[in-house]
Coordinates of C-alpha atoms in Angstrom, one line a residue:
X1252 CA 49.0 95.7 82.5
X1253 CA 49.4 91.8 82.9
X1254 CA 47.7 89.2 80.9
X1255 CA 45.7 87.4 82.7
X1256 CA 45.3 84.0 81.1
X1257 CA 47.3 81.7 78.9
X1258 CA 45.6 80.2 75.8
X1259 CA 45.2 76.4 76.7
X1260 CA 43.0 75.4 74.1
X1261 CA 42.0 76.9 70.9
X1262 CA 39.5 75.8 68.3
X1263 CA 38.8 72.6 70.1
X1264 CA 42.0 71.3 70.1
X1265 CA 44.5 71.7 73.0
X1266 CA 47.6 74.3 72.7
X1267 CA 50.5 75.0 74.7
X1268 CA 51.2 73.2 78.4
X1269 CA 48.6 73.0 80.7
X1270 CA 49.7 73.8 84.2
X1271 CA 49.0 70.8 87.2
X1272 CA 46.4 71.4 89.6
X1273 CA 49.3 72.6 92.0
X1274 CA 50.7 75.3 89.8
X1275 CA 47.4 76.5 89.1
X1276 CA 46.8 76.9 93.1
X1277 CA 50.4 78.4 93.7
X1278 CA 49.8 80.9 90.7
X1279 CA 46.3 82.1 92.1
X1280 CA 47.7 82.3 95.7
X1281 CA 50.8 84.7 94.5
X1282 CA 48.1 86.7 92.7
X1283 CA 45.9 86.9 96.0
X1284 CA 49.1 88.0 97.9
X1285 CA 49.8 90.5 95.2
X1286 CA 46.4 92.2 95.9
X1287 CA 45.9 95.3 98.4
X1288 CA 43.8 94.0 101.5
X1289 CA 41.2 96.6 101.1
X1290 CA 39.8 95.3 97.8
X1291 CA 40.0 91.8 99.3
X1292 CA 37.8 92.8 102.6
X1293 CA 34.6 91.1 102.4
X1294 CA 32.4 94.3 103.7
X1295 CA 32.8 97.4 101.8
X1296 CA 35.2 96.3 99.7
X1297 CA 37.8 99.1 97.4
X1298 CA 36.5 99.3 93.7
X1299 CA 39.6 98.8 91.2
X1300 CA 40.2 99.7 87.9
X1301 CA 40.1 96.9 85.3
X1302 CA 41.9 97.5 82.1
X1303 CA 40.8 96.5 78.3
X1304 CA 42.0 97.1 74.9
X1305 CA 39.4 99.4 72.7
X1306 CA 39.1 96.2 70.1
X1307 CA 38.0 93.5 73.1
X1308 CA 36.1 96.2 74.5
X1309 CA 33.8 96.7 71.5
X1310 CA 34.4 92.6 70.9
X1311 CA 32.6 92.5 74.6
X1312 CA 29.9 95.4 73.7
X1313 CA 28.7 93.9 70.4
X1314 CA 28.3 90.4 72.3
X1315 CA 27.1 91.6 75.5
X1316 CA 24.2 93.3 73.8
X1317 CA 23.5 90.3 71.5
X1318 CA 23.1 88.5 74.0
X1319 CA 21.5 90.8 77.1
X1320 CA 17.4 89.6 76.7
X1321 CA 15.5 93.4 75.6
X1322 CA 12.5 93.9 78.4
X1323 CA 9.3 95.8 76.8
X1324 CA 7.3 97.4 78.8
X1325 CA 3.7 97.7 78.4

């Protein structure tokens, strides 16, 4: 398990060094290169498994279904 993100800001104010526009492009390229070629194939692509910690996963629950608009039907 990797983190995927680095906290750049943070209660509106900045935090931390924000990367240039060129490290940001080299850093997404190594992460392309770094995935298998089957879940990167346009057309049928290879489902993967995507990892979250149990209190972000309930964070992402109790948000997502705040959120999600609740269809009657009559």
């Amino acid at each position: 398990v990797e983190p995927l993100l680095d906290l750049l800001w943070d209660k509106g104010h900045a935090v931390g060094k924000r990367p240039s526009l060129w490290q940001s492009r080299e850093r997404v390229l190594a992460q392309l290169k770094a995935c298998r070629d089957d879940h990167l194939r346009p057309i049928n692509p290879t489902p993967y498994k995507v990892s979250a910690s149990p209190s972000f996963y309930d964070f992402f629950k109790e948000m997502w279904q705040k959120t999600a608009p609740i269809f009657e039907i009559q």
